[in-house]
Coordinates of C-alpha atoms and ligand atoms in Angstrom, one line a residue:
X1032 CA 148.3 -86.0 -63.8
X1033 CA 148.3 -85.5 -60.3
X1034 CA 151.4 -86.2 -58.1
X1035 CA 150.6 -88.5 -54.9
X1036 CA 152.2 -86.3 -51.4
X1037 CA 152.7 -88.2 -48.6
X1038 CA 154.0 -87.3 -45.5
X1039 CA 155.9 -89.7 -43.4
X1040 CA 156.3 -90.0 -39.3
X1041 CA 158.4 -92.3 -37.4
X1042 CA 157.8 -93.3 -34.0
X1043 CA 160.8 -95.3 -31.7
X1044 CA 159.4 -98.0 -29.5
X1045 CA 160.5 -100.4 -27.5
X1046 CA 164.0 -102.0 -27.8
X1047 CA 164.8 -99.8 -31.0
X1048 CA 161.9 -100.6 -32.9
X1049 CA 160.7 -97.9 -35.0
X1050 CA 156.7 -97.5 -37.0
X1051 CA 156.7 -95.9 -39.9
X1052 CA 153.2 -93.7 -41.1
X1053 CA 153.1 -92.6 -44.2
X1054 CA 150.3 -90.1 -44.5
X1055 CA 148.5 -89.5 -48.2
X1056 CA 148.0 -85.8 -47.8
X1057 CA 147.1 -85.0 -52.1
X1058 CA 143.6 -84.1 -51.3
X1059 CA 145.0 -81.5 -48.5
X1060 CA 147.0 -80.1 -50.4
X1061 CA 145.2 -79.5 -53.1
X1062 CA 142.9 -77.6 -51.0
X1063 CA 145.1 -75.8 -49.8
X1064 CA 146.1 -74.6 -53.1
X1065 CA 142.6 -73.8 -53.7
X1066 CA 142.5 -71.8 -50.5
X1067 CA 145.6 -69.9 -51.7
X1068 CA 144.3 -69.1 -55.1
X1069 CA 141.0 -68.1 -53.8
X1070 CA 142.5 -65.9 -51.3
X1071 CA 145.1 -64.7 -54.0
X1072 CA 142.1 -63.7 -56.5
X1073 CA 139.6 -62.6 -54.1
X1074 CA 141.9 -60.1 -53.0
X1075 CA 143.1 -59.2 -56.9
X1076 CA 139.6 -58.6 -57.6
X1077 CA 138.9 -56.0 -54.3
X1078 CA 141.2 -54.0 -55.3
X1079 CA 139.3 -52.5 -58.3
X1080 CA 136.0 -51.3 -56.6
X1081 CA 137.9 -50.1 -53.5
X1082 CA 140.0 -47.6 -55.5
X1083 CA 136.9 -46.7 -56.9
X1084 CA 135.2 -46.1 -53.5
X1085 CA 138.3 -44.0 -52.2
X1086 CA 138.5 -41.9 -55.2
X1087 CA 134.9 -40.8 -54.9
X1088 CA 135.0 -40.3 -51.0
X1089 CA 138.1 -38.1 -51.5
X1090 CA 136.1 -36.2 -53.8
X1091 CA 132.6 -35.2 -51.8
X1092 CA 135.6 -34.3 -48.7
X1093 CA 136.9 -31.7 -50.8
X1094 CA 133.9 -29.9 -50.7
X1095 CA 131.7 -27.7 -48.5
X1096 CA 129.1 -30.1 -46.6
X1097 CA 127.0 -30.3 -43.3
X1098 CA 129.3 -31.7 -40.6
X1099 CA 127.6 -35.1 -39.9
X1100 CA 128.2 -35.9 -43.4
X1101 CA 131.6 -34.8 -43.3
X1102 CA 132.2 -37.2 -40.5
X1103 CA 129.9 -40.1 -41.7
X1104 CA 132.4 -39.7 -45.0
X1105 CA 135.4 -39.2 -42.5
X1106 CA 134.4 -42.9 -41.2
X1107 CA 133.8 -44.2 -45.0
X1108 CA 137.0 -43.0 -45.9
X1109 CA 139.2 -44.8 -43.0
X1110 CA 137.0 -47.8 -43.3
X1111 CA 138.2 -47.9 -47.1
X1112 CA 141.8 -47.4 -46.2
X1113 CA 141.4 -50.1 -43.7
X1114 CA 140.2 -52.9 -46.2
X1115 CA 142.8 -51.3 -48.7
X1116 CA 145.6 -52.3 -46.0
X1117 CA 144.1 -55.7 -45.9
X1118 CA 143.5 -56.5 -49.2
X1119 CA 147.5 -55.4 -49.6
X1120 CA 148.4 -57.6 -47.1
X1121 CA 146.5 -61.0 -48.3
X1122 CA 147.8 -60.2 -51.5
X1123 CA 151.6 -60.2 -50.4
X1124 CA 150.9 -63.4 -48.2
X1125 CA 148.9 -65.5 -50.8
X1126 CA 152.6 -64.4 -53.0
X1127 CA 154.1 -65.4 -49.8
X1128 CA 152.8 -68.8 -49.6
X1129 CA 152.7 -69.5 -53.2
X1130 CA 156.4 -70.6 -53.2
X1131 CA 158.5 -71.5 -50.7
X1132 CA 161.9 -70.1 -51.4
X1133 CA 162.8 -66.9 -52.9
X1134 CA 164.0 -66.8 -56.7
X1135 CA 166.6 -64.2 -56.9
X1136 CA 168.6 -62.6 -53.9
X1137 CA 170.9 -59.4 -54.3
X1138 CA 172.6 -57.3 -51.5
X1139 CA 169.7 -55.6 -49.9
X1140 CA 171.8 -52.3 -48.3
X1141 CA 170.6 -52.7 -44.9
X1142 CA 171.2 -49.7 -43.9
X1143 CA 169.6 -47.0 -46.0
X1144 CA 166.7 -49.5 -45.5
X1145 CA 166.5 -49.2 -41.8
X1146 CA 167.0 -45.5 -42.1
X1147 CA 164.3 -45.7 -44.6
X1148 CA 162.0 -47.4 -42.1
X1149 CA 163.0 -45.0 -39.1
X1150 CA 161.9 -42.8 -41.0
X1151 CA 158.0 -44.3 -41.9
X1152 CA 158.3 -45.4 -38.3
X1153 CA 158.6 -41.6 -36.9
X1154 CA 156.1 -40.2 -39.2
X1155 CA 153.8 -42.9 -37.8
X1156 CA 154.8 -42.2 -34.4
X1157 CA 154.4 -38.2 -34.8
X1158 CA 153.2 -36.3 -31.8
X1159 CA 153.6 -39.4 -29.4
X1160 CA 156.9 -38.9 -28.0
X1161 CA 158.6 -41.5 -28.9
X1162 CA 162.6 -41.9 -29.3
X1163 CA 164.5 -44.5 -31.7
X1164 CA 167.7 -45.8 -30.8
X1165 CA 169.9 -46.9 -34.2
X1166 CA 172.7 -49.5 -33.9
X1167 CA 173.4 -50.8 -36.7
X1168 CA 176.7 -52.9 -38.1
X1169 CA 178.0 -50.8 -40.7
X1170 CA 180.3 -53.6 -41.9
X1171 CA 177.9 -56.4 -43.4
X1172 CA 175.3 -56.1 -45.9
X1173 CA 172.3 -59.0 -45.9
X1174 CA 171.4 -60.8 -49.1
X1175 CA 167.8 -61.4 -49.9
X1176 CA 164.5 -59.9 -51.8
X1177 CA 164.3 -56.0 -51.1
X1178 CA 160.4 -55.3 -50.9
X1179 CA 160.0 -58.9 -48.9
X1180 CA 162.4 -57.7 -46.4
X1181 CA 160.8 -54.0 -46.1
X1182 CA 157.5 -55.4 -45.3
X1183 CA 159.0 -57.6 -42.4
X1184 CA 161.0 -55.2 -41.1
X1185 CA 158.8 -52.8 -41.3
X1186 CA 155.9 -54.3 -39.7
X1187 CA 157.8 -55.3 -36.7
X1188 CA 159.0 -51.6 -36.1
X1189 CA 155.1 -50.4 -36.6
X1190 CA 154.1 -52.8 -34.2
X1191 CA 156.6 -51.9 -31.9
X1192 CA 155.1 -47.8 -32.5
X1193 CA 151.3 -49.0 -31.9
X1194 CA 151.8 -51.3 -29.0
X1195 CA 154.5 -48.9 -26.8
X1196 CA 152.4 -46.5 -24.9
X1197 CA 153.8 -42.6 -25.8
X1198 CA 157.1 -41.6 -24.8
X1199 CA 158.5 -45.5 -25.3
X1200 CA 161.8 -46.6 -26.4
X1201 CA 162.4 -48.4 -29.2
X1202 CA 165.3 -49.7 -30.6
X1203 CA 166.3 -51.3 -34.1
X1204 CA 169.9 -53.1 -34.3
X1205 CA 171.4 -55.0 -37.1
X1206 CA 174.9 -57.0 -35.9
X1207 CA 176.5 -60.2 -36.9
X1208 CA 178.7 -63.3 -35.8
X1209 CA 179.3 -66.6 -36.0
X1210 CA 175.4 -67.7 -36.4
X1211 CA 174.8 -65.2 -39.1
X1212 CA 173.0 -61.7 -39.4
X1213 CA 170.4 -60.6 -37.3
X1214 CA 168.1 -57.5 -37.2
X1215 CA 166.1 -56.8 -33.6
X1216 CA 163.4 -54.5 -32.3
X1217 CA 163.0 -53.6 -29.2
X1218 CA 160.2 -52.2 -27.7
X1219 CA 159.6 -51.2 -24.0
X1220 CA 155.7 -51.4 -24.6
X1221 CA 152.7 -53.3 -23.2
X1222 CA 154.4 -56.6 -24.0
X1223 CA 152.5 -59.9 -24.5
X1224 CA 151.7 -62.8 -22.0
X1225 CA 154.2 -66.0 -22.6
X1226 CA 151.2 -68.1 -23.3
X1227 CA 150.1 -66.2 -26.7
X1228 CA 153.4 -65.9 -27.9
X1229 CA 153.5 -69.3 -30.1
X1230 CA 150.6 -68.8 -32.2
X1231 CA 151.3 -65.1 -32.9
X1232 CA 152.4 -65.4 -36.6
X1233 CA 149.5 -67.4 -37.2
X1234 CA 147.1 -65.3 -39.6
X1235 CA 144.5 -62.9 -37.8
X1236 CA 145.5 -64.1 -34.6
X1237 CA 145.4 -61.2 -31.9
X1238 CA 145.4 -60.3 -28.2
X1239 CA 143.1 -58.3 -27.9
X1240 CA 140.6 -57.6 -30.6
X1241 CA 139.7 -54.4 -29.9
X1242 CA 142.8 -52.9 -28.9
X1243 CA 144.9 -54.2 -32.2
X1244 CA 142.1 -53.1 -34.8
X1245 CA 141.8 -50.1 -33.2
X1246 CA 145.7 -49.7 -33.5
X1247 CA 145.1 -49.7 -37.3
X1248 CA 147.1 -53.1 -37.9
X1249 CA 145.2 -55.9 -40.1
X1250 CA 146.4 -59.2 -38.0
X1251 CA 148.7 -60.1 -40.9
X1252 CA 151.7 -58.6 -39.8
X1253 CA 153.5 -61.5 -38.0
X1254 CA 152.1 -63.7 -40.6
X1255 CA 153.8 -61.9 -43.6
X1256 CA 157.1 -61.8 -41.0
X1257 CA 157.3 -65.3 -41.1
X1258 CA 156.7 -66.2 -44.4
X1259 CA 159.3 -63.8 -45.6
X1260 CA 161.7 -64.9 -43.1
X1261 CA 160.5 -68.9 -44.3
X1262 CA 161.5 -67.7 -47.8
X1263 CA 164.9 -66.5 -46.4
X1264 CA 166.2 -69.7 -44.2
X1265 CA 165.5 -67.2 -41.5
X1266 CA 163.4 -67.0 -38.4
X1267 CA 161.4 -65.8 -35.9
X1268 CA 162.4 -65.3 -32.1
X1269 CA 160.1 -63.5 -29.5
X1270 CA 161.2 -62.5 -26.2
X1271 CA 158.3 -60.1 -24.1
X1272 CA 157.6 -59.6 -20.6
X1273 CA 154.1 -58.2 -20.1
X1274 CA 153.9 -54.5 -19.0
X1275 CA 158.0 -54.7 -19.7
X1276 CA 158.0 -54.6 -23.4
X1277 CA 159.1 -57.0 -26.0
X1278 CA 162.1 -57.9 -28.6
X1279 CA 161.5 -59.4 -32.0
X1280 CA 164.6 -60.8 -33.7
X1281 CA 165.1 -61.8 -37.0
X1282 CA 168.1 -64.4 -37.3
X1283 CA 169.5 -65.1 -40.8
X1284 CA 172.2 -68.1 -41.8
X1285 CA 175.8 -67.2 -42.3
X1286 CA 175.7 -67.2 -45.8
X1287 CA 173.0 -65.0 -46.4
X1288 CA 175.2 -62.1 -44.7
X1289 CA 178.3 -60.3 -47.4
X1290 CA 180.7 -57.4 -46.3
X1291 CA 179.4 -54.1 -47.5
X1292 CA 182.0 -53.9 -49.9
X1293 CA 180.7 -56.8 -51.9
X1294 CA 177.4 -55.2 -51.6
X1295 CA 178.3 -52.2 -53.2
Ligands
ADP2193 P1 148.2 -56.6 -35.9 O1 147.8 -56.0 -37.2 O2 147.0 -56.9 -35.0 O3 149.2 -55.8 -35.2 P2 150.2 -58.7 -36.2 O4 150.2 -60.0 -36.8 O5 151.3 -57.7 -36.6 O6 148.8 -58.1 -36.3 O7 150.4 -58.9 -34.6 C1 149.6 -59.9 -33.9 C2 149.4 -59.5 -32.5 O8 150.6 -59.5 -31.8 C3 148.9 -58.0 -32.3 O9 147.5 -57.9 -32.5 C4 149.3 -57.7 -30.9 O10 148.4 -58.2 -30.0 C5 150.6 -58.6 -30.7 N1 151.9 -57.8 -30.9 C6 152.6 -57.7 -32.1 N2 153.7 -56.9 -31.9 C7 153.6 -56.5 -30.6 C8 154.5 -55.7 -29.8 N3 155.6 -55.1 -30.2 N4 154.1 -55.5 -28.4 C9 153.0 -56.1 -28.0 N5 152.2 -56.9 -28.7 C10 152.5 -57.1 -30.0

């Protein structure tokens, strides 16, 4: 039996008058549910042949051949990798969407985590000069869903790699007070023009087409960010200067945030 949504708007007016619209939004939703699942199984169902395609590719470069096939295969074989990324990362954000609040939370140990994505972040980085700064709370642990937070940790501090020219800064700090916990990266990269900065968590938006893809991201990055975050009672703040660089920060509520000894 289908459930009736509405959604509801009210307007003031005149000498404290108010309008109330309520909005029948069912059929929108529904599609939007259909638009999820589609998404969700589309991307379930790539997965098979692509592993397939990979597996062969990485066979025939094993073995002696003429150079333009080598490279034509070279190509084949990043292409792959490239819709590999992409179907990972519809995957996580049709989960994402599916629900709007996460199920089970647990100390996440902060810190080996953003040692562990240092760590991706420098091999990523190699042979481009970049330094990391760490400053990190050692004191408070965040609660939350481990593998959620890793991917939007993460893909702030890859973004920060691919758009910092080489030899950039870039800094990842975790500290907390009365608001709550929050985890920042700093980059001191190309930065981003105020104007684009609202719609940048939408999905596939990007700057500059040809820059990002060739910077081997897939456009879901600040999507997946914000949905995690969503999921968390967390958000999303944005602070660049174009040519200057930019920060992303992550701020969580007060009671998401535990002393490490409670954590442990
Ligand atoms: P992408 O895979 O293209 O990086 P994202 O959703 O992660 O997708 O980011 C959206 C766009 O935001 C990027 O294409 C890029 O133009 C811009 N962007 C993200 N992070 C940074 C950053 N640290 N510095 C400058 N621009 C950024």
């Amino acid at each position: 039996k289908a459930e009736l949504q509405l959604q509801y708007q009210i307007t003031k007016f005149g000498q404290g008058d108010r309008l109330l619209v309520a909005r029948d939004i069912t059929r929108l939703m529904r599609l939007e549910h259909t638009r999820q699942d589609f998404v969700a199984n589309a991307s379930h169902e790539l997965r098979t042949p692509l592993t397939v395609i990979r597996g062969y590719l990485e066979t025939f470069l094993d073995q002696e051949l003429p150079k333009p096939l080598q490279r034509a295969l070279g190509q084949m074989q990043q292409q792959a990798q490239r819709m590999e990324s992409l179907v990972t990362d519809l995957l996580l954000l049709s989960r994402l969407e599916a629900s709007h609040h996460i199920s089970d939370e647990h100390p996440i140990l902060i810190h080996p985590l953003i040692r562990q994505i240092h760590q991706d972040a420098e091999a990523l980085a190699s042979g481009r000069g970049h330094r990391f700064v760490l400053d990190i709370d050692p004191e408070y642990d965040l609660l939350g869903q481990r593998n959620e937070l890793q991917s939007a940790f993460s893909n702030l501090v890859f973004n920060a790699v691919r758009y910092t020219p080489d030899n950039g800064i870039i800094t990842l700090r975790w500290w907390t007070d009365a608001l709550g916990g929050h985890f920042a990266v700093t980059d001191n990269g190309i930065g981003i023009e105020p104007m684009h900065i609202p719609r940048l968590t939408e999905r596939f938006y990007r700057i500059d087409e040809s820059r990002s893809s060739a910077s081997g991201g897939t456009g879901l990055g600040l999507a997946i960010v914000k949905h995690v975050l969503v999921r968390h009672d967390a958000h999303l703040d944005i602070h660049s200067t174009r040519g200057k660089g930019s920060t992303f920060t992550c701020h969580f509520p007060p009671d998401m945030v535990v002393p490490v000894r409670d954590a442990e």
